Short mmCIF file of C-alpha atoms and ligand atoms in Angstrom, two decimals:
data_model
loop_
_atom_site.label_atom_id
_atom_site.label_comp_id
_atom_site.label_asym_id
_atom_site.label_seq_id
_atom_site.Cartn_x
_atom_site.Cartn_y
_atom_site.Cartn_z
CA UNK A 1 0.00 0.00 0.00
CA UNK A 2 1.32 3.46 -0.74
CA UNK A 3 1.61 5.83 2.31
CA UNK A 4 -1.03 8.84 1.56
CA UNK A 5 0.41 12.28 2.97
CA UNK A 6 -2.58 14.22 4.85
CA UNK A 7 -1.79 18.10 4.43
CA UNK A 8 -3.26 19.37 7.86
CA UNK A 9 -3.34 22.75 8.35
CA UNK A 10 -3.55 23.98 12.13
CA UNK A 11 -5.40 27.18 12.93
CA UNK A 12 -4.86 29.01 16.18
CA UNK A 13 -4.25 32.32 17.56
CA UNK A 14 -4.77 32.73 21.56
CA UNK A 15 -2.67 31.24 24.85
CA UNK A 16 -5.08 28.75 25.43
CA UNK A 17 -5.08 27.20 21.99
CA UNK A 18 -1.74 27.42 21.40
CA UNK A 19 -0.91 25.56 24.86
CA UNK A 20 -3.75 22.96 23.68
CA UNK A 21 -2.32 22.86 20.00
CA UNK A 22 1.23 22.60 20.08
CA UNK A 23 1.52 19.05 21.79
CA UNK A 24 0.08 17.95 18.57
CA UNK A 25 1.89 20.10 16.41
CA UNK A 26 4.90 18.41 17.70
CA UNK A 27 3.28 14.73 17.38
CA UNK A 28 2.02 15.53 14.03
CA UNK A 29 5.56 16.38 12.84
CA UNK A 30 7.44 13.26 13.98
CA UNK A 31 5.59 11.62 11.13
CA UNK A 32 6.58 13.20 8.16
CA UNK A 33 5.98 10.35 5.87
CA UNK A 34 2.00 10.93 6.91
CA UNK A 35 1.72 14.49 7.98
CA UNK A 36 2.60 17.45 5.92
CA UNK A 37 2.15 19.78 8.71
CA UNK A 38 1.02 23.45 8.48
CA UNK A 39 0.61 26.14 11.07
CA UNK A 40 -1.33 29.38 10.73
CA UNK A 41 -1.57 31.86 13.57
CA UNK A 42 -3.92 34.34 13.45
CA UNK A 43 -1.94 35.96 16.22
CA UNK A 44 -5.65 36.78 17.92
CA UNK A 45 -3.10 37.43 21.08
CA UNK A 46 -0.11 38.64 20.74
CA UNK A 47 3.02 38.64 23.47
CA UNK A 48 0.59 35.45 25.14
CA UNK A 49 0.42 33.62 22.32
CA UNK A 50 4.51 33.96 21.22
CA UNK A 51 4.84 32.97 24.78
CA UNK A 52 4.10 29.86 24.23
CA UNK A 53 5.17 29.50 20.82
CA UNK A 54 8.46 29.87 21.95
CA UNK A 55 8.40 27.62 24.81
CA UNK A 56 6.97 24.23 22.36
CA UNK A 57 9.12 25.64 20.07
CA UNK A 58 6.45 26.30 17.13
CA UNK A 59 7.41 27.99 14.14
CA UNK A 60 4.06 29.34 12.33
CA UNK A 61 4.28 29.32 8.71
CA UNK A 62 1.93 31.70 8.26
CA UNK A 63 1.39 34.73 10.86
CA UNK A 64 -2.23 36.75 10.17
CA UNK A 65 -0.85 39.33 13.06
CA UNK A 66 -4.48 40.36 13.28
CA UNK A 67 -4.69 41.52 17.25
CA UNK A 68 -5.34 45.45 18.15
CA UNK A 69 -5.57 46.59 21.34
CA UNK A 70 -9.33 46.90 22.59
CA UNK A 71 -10.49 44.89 19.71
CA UNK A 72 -13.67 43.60 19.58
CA UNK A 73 -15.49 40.24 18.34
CA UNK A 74 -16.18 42.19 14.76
CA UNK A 75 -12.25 42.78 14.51
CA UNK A 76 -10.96 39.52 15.30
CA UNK A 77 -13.93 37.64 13.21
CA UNK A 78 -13.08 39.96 10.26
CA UNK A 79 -9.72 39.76 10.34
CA UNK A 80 -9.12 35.99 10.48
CA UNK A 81 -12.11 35.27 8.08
CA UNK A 82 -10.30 37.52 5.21
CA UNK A 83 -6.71 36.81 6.40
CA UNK A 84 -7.38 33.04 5.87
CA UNK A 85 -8.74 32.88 2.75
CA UNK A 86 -5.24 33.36 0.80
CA UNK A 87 -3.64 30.77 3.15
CA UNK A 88 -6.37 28.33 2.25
CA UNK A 89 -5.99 28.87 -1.31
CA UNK A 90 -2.11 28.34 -1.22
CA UNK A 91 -1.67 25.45 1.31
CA UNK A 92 -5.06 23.56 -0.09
CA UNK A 93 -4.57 21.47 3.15
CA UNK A 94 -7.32 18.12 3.29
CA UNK A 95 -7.97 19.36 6.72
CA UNK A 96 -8.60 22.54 8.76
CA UNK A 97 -7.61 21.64 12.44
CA UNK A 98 -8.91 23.98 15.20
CA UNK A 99 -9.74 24.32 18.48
CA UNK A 100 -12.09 25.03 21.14
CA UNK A 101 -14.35 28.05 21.52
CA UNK A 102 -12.36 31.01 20.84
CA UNK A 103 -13.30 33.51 18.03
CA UNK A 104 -9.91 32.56 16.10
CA UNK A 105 -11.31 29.06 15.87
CA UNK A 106 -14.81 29.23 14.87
CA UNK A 107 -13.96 31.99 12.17
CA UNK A 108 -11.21 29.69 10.83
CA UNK A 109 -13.96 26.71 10.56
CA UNK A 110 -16.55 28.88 8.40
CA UNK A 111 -13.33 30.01 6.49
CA UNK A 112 -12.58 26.49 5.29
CA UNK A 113 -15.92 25.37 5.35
CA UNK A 114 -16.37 28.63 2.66
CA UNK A 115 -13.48 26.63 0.45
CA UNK A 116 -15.54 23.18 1.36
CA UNK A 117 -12.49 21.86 3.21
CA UNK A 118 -13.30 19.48 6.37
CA UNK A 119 -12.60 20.67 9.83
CA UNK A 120 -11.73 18.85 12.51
CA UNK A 121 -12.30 20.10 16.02
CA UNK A 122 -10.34 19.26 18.48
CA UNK A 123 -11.78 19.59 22.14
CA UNK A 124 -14.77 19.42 20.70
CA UNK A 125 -18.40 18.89 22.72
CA UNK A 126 -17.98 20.84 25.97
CA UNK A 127 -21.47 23.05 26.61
CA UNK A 128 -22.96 25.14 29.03
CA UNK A 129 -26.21 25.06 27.13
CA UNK A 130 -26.17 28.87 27.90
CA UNK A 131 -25.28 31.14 24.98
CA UNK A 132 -24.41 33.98 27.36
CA UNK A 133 -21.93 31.89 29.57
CA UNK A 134 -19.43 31.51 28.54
CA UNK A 135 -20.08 34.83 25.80
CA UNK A 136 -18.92 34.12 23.23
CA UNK A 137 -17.66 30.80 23.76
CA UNK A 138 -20.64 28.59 24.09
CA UNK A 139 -21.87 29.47 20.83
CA UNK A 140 -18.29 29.89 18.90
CA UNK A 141 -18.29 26.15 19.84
CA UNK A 142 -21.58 25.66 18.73
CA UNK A 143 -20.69 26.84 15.47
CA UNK A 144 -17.73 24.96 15.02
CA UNK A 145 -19.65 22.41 15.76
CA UNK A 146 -21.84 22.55 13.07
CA UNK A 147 -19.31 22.68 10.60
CA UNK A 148 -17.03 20.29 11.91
CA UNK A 149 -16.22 16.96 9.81
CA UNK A 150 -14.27 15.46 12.54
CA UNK A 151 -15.19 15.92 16.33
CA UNK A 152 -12.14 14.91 18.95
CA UNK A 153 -13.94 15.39 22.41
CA UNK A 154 -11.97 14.90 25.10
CA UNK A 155 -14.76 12.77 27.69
CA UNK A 156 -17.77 10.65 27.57
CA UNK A 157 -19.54 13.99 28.50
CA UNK A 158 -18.59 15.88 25.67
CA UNK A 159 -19.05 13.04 23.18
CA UNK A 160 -22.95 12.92 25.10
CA UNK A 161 -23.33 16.35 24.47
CA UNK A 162 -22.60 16.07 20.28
CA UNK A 163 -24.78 12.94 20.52
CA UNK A 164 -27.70 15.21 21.64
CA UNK A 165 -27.12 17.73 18.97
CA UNK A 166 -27.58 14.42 16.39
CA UNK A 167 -23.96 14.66 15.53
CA UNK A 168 -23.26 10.87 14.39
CA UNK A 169 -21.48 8.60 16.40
CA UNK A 170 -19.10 7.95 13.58
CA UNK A 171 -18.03 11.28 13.66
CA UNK A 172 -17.17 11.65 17.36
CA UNK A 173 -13.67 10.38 19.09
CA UNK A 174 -13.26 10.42 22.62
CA UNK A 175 -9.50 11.41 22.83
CA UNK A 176 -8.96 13.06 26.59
CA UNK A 177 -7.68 16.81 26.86
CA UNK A 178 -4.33 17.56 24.58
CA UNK A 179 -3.64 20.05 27.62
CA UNK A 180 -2.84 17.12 29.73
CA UNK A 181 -0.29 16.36 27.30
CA UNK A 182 1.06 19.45 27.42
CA UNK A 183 1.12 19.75 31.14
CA UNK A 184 2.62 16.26 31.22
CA UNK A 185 5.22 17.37 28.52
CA UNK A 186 6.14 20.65 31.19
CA UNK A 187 6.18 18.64 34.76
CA UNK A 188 8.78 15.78 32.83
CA UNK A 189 11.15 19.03 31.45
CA UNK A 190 11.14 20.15 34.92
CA UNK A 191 11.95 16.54 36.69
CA UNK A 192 14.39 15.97 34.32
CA UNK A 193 15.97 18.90 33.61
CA UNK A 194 17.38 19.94 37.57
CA UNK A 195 18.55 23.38 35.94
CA UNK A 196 14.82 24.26 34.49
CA UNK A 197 13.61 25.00 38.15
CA UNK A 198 16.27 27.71 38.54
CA UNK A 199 15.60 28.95 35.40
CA UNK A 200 11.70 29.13 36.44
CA UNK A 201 12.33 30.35 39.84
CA UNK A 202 14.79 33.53 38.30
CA UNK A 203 12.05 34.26 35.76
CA UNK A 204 9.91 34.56 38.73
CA UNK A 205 11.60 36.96 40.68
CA UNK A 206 12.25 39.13 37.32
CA UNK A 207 8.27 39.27 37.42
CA UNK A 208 8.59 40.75 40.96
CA UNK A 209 8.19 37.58 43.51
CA UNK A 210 11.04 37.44 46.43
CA UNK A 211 13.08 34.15 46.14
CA UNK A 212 12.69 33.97 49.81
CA UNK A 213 8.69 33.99 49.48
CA UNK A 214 8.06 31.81 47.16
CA UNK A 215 10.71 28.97 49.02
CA UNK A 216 7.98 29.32 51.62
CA UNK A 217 4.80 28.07 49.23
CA UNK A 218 5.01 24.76 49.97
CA UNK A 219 1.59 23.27 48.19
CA UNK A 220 -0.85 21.42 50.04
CA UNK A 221 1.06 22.32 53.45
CA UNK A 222 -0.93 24.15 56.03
CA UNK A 223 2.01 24.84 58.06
CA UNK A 224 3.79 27.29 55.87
CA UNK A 225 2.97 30.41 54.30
CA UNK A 226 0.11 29.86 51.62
CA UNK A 227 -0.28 30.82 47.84
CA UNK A 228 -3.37 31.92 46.26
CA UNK A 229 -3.04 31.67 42.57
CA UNK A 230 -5.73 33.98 40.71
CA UNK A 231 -6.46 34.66 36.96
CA UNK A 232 -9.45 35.95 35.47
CA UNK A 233 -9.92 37.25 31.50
CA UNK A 234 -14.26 36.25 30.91
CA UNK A 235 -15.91 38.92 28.67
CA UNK A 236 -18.92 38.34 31.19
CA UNK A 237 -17.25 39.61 33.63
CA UNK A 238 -15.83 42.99 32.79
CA UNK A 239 -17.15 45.66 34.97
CA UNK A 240 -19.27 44.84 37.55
CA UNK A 241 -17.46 41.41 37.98
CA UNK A 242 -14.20 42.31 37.76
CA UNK A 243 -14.36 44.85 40.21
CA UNK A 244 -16.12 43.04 42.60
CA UNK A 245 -13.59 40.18 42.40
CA UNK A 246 -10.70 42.38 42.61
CA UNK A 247 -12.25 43.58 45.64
CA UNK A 248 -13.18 39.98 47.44
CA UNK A 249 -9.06 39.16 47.11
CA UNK A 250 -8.50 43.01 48.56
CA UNK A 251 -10.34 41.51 51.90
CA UNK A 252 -9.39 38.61 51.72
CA UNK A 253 -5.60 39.37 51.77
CA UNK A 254 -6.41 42.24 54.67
CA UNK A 255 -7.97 38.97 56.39
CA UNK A 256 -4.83 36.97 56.16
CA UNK A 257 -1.85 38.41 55.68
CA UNK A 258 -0.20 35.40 56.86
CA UNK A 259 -1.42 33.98 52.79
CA UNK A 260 0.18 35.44 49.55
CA UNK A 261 -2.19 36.40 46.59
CA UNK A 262 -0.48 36.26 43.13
CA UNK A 263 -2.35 37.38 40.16
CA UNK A 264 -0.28 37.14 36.71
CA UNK A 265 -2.66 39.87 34.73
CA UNK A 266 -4.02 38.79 31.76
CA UNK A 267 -3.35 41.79 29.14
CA UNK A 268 -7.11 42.85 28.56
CA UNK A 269 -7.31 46.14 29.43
CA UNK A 270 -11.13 45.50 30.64
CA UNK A 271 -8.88 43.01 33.52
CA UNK A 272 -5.85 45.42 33.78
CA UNK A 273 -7.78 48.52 34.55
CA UNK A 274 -9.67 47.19 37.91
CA UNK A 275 -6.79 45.29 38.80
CA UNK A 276 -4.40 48.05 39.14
CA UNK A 277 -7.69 50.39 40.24
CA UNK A 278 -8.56 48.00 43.36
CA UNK A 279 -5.30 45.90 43.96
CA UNK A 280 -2.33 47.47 42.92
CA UNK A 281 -3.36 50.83 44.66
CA UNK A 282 -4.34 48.81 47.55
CA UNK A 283 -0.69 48.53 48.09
CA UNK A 284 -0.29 45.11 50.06
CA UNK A 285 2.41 43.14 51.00
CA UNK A 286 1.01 40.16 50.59
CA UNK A 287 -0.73 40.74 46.90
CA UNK A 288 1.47 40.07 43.64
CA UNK A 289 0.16 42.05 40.96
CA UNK A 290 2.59 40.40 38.18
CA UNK A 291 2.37 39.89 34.24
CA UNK A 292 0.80 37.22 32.19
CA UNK A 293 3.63 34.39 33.16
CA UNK A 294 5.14 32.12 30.37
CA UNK A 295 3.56 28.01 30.65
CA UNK A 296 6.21 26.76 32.89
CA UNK A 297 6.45 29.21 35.53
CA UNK A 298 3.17 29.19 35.72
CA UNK A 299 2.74 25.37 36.30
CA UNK A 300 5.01 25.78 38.48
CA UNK A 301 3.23 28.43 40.61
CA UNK A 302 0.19 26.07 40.41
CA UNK A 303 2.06 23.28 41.87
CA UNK A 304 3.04 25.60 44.72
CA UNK A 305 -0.23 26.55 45.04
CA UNK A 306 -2.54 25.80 47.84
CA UNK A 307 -5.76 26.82 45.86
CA UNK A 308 -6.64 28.45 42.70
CA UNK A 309 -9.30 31.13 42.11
CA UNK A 310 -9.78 31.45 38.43
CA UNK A 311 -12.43 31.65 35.67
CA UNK A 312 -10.49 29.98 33.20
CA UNK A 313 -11.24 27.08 30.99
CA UNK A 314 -7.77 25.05 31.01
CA UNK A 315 -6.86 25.90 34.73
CA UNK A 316 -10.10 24.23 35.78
CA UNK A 317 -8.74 20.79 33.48
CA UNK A 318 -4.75 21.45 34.92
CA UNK A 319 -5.23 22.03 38.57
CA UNK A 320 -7.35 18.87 39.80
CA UNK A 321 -4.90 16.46 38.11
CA UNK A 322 -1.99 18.32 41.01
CA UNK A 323 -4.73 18.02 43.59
CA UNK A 324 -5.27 21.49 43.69
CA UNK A 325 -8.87 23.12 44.98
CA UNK A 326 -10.07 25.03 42.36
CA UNK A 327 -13.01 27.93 42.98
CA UNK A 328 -14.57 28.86 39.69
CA UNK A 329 -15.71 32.54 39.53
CA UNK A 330 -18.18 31.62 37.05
CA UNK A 331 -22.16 30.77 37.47
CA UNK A 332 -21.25 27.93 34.77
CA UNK A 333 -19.01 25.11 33.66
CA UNK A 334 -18.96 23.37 30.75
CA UNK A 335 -16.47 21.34 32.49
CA UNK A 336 -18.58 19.46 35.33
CA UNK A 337 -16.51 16.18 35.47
CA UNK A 338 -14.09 18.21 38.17
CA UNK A 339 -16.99 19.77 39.61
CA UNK A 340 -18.61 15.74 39.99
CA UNK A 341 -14.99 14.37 41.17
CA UNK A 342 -15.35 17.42 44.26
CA UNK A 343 -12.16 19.45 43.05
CA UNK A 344 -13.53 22.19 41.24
CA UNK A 345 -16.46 24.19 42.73
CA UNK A 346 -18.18 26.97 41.42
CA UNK A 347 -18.69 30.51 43.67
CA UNK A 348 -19.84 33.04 41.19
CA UNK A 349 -18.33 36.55 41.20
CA UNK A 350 -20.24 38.37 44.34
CA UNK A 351 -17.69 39.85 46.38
CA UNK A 352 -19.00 37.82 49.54
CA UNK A 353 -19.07 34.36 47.78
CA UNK A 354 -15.55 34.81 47.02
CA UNK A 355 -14.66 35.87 50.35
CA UNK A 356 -16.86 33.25 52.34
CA UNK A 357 -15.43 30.23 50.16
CA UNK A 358 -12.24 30.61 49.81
CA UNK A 359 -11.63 31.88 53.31
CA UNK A 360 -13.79 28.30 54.00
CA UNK A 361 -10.68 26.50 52.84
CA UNK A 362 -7.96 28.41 54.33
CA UNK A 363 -9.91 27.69 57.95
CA UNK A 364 -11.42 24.41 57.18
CA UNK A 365 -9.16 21.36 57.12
CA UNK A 366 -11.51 19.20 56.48
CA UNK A 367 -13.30 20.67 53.36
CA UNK A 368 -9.44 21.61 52.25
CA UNK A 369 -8.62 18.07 52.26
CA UNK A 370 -12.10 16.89 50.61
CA UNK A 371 -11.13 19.16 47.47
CA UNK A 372 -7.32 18.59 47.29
CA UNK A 373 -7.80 15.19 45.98
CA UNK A 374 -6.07 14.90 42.56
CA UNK A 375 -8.18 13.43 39.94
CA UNK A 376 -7.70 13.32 35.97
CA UNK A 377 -11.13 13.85 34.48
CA UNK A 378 -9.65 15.08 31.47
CA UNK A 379 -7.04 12.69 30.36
CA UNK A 380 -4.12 11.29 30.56
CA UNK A 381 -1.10 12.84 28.37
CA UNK A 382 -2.07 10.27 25.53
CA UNK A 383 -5.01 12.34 23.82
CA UNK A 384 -2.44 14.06 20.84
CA UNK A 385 -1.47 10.08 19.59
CA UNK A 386 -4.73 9.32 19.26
CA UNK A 387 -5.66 12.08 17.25
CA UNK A 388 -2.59 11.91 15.32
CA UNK A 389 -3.77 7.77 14.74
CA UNK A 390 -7.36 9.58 14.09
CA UNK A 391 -5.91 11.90 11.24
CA UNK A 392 -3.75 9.07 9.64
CA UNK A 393 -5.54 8.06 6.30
CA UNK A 394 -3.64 4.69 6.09
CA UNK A 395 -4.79 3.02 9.33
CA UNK A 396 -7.31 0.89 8.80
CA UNK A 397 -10.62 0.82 10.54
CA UNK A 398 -9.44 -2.53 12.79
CA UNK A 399 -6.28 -0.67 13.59
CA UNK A 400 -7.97 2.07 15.08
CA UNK A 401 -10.47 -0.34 17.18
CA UNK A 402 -7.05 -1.52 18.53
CA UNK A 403 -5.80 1.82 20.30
CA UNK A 404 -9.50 3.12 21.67
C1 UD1 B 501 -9.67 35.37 24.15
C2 UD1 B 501 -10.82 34.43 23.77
C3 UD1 B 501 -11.28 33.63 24.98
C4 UD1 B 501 -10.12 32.91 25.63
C5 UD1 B 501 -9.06 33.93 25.96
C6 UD1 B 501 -7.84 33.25 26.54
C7 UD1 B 501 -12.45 35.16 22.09
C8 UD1 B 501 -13.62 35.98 21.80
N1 UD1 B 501 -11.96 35.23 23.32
O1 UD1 B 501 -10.20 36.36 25.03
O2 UD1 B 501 -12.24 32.67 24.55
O3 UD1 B 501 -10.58 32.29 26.80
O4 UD1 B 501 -8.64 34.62 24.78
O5 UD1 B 501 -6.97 34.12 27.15
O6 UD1 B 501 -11.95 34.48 21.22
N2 UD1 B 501 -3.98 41.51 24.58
C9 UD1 B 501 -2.68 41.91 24.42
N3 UD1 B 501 -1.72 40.95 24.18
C10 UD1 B 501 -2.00 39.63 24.13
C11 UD1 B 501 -3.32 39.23 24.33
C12 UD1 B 501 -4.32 40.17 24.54
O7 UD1 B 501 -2.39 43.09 24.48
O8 UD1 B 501 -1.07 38.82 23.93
C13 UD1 B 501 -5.06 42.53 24.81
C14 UD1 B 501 -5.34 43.37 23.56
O9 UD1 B 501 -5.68 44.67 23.95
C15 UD1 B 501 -6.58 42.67 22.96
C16 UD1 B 501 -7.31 42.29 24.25
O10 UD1 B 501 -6.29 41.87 25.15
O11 UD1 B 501 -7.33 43.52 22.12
C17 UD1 B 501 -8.39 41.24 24.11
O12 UD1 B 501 -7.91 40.07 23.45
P1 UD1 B 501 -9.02 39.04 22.84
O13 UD1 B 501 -8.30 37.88 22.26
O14 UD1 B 501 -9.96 39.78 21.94
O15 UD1 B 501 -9.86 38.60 24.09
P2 UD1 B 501 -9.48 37.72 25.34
O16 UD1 B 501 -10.19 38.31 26.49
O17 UD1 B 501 -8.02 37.55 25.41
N1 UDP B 502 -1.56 30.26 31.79
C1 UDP B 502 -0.24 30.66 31.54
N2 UDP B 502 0.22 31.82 32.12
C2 UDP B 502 -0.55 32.58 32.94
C3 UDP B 502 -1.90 32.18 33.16
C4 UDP B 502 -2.38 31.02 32.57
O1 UDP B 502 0.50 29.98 30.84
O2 UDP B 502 -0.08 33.60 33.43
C5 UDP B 502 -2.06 29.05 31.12
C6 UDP B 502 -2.82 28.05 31.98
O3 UDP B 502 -1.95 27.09 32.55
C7 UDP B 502 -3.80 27.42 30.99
C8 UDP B 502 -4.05 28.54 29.98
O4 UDP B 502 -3.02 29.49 30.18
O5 UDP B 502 -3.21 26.34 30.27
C9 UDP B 502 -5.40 29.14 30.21
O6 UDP B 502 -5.54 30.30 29.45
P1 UDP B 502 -6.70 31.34 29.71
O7 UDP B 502 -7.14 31.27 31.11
O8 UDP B 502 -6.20 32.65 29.19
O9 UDP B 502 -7.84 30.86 28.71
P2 UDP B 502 -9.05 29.81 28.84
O10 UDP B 502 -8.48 28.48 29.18
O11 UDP B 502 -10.00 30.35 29.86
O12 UDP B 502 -9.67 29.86 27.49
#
C-alpha cells in the first residue's frame, strides 16, 4: 500500500489554543511520511500567544498578526475570516484543524468550510447550554460544531453532548484533553531537567516575587505560608465582575496576611484597569500584581499553590490532576466532570461568595482536604497520539479499534 500524505493545516491564535495545540503540532511532525504539517496563527493574542510558541518551540508558517488593542469580536472575526482565505488557497490542506471556543477558531472553521475543506475540532463537545456563559464561547463552539467533519472530544460527556445535537457517532472520538499532554510534557522538562527550576524560579523573581517567598509556598502544606493563585480574563465579567472580584481578594488578603495572593494579569485592558484600580493601589504586601507568566512558571506556581481562584477554561482541566482546589468565579461550567470528582467548585463573582469560600478553605481542614484530591477527568497525556492515529488516512478501521 502506498503511504497517503494528509496536508493538515492547524489554525490558532490565543494562549489557550496554542498551549492545547502545540503538543500535537509536535506529534504531528514526527511523522513526516504521513503528515505534511502546516501552522497558521492568526496571532488573535499577541506577546501570550509567542509565549508559548516559543516555549513548544512552534514555528508558524503563516502569521495573520491580526490583534489590536481593545479589539472587539467584529475585529478579530473579520480579520481571520479575510486573512485566511489566501492561506487556504495556497496550502489547499485536506484538513482545517482547530480548536475550542475562541473567536480565532470558529472563524477559521466557516473560512474552510467557505473553500468546502473538512474541519476537525479538536476539544470538541464541551457546553454550558447557555449562549451567554461563557459569551462568546458557548456558541463559537456551537458553530464549530456545526461545521465540523471530525469531532475529537476529550470525555464521555462531551461526546454525550454532540450525541444530543444528532452529531453521528461515527463522527465523534473520545481522545482526553491535549492540555494534559502538554502539562505532562512541562512537569517531565522540569523533573528531568534539575537546571529548568532555577531557570523558572529567576524568571519569577524578574516578574517581581522574592526568592525567599516563594521557598515558603510549599503546596498542600498548612504549616507554611500559603499561595493563592488567581487569573481571570471572561468577557462576562468585565465591569461589575471584575471589580467586585478584585475587591473579594483586597479583603481577603487584609484577612490573612499570613497567605500570599499572586495574580499574573491577563493583558485585557477591561482586567488590567480594575486590577491596578482596586489591587495594585491597595498597596499590600502580601498581593502580587505580576504579568501574564510564560507556561512553565506558571505550572510551576500552580504546583506551589494551595488553591486556585480562576475563571479559566484550562486551569479548571490542569489544577485537579496536582490536587489542587479550584473555585470557579463563574455561574457555569462546561467542564462538570471536576466539579462531579469534588475538586472544582463553582462561587460566582459576588464579592462575599468569594470571600466566604475561599476563606472556607484556608480555615477548614476538612473541606481543604475533601477538594485537594487529585483526579484526571480530562485525560491522561495520551489524547495528541490518538488524534494523530485519528488523522492518519492509512490506518485501517481494525487498527484504530485496537488503540480506543
Ligand atoms: C480570548 C478568547 C477567549 C479565551 C481567551 C484566553 C475570544 C472571543 N476570546 O479572550 O475565549 O478564553 O482569549 O486568554 O476568542 N492583549 C494583548 N496581548 C496579548 C493578548 C491580549 O495586548 O497577547 C489585549 C489586547 O488589547 C486585545 C485584548 O487583550 O485587544 C483582548 O484580546 P481578545 O483575544 O480579543 O480577548 P481575550 O479576552 O483575550
Ligand atoms: N496560563 C499561563 N500563564 C498565565 C496564566 C495562565 O501559561 O499567566 C495558562 C494556563 O496554565 C492554561 C491557559 O493558560 O493552560 C489558560 O488560558 P486562559 O485562562 O487565558 O484561557 P481559557 O483556558 O480560559 O480559554
Amino acid at each position: 500500500m502506498t503511504t497517503q500524505i494528509n496536508k493538515v493545516l492547524f489554525v490558532f491564535g490565543t494562549r489557550p489554543e496554542a498551549i492545547k495545540m502545540c503538543p500535537l503540532v509536535k506529534e504531528l511532525e514526527k511523522h513526516p511520511e504521513i503528515f505534511d504539517v502546516k501552522v497558521c496563527v492568526t496571532g488573535q493574542h499577541r506577546e501570550m500567544l509567542d509565549q508559548v510558541l516559543n516555549i513548544f518551540e512552534v514555528r508558524p508558517d503563516f502569521d495573520l498578526k491580526i490583534m489590536k488593542q481593545g479589539q472587539d469580536l467584529y475585529d478579530v472575526t473579520i480579520g481571520v475570516l479575510s486573512g485566511l482565505r489566501e492561506v487556504l488557497e495556497v496550502v489547499k490542506p485536506d484538513v482545517v484543524l482547530v480548536h475550542g471556543d475562541t473567536t480565532t477558531s470558529t472563524a477559521a472553521a466557516m473560512a474552510a468550510f467557505y473553500k468546502q475543506i473538512p474541519v476537525a475540532h479538536v476539544e470538541a463537545g464541551l457546553r454550558t447550554h447557555n449562549i451567554y456563559s461563557p459569551w462568546p464561547e458557548e456558541m463559537n463552539r456551537n458553530i464549530t460544531g456545526r461545521i465540523a467533519t471530525y469531532h475529537f472530544a476529550p470525555t464521555k460527556i462531551s461526546k454525550q453532548n454532540l450525541l444530543d445535537e444528532n452529531v453521528k457517532a461515527e463522527q465523534i472520538f473520545v481522545t482526553g484533553n491535549t492540555v494534559l499532554d502538554a502539562l505532562h510534557m512541562v512537569l517531565d522538562k522540569m523533573e528531568q531537567q534539575g537546571d529548568i527550576k532555577t531557570e523558572v524560579e529567576k524568571q519569577l523573581v524578574e516578574n517581581g516575587l522574592p526568592l525567599a517567598t516563594m521557598a515558603s509556598w510549599n503546596g498542600n502544606n498548612k504549616s507554611e505560608r500559603r499561595l493563592v493563585l488567581i487569573t481571570g480574563h471572561r468577557r462576562e465579567n468585565f465591569g461589575d465582575g471584575f471589580i467586585s472580584i478584585c475587591q473579594a481578594i483586597k479583603k481577603l488578603a487584609q484577612e490573612y496576611p499570613e497567605v500570599d495572593f499572586v495574580y499574573p494579569v491577563h493583558l485585557n485592558p477591561n482586567v488590567r484597569k480594575p486590577v491596578h484600580d482596586i489591587l495594585q493601589q491597595a498597596d499590600l504586601d502580601n498581593i502580587y500584581i505580576i504579568s501574564p507568566l510564560e507556561y512553565l512558571p506558571f505550572v510551576y506556581l500552580m504546583s506551589k499553590s494551595y488553591l486556585i481562584l480562576t475563571d479559566s477554561g484550562g486551569v479548571q482541566e490542569e489544577a485537579p490532576g496536582l490536587g489542587k482546589p479550584v473555585l470557579v468565579m463563574r455561574n457555569t461550567t462546561e467542564r462538570p466532570e471536576a466539579v462531579t470528582a469534588g475538586t472544582v467548585k463553582l462561587v460566582g463573582v459576588d464579592e462575599e461568595k468569594i470571600y466566604k469560600e475561599v476563606s472556607e478553605l484556608l480555615n477548614n481542614e476538612e473541606a481543604y482536604d475533601l477538594m485537594g484530591q487529585a483526579v484526571n477527568p480530562y485525560g491522561d497525556g495520551k489524547a495528541c497520539q490518538r488524534i494523530a492515529r485519528l488523522l492518519n488516512r492509512n490506518v485501517t478501521i481494525e487498527q484504530l479499534a485496537e488503540f480506543f
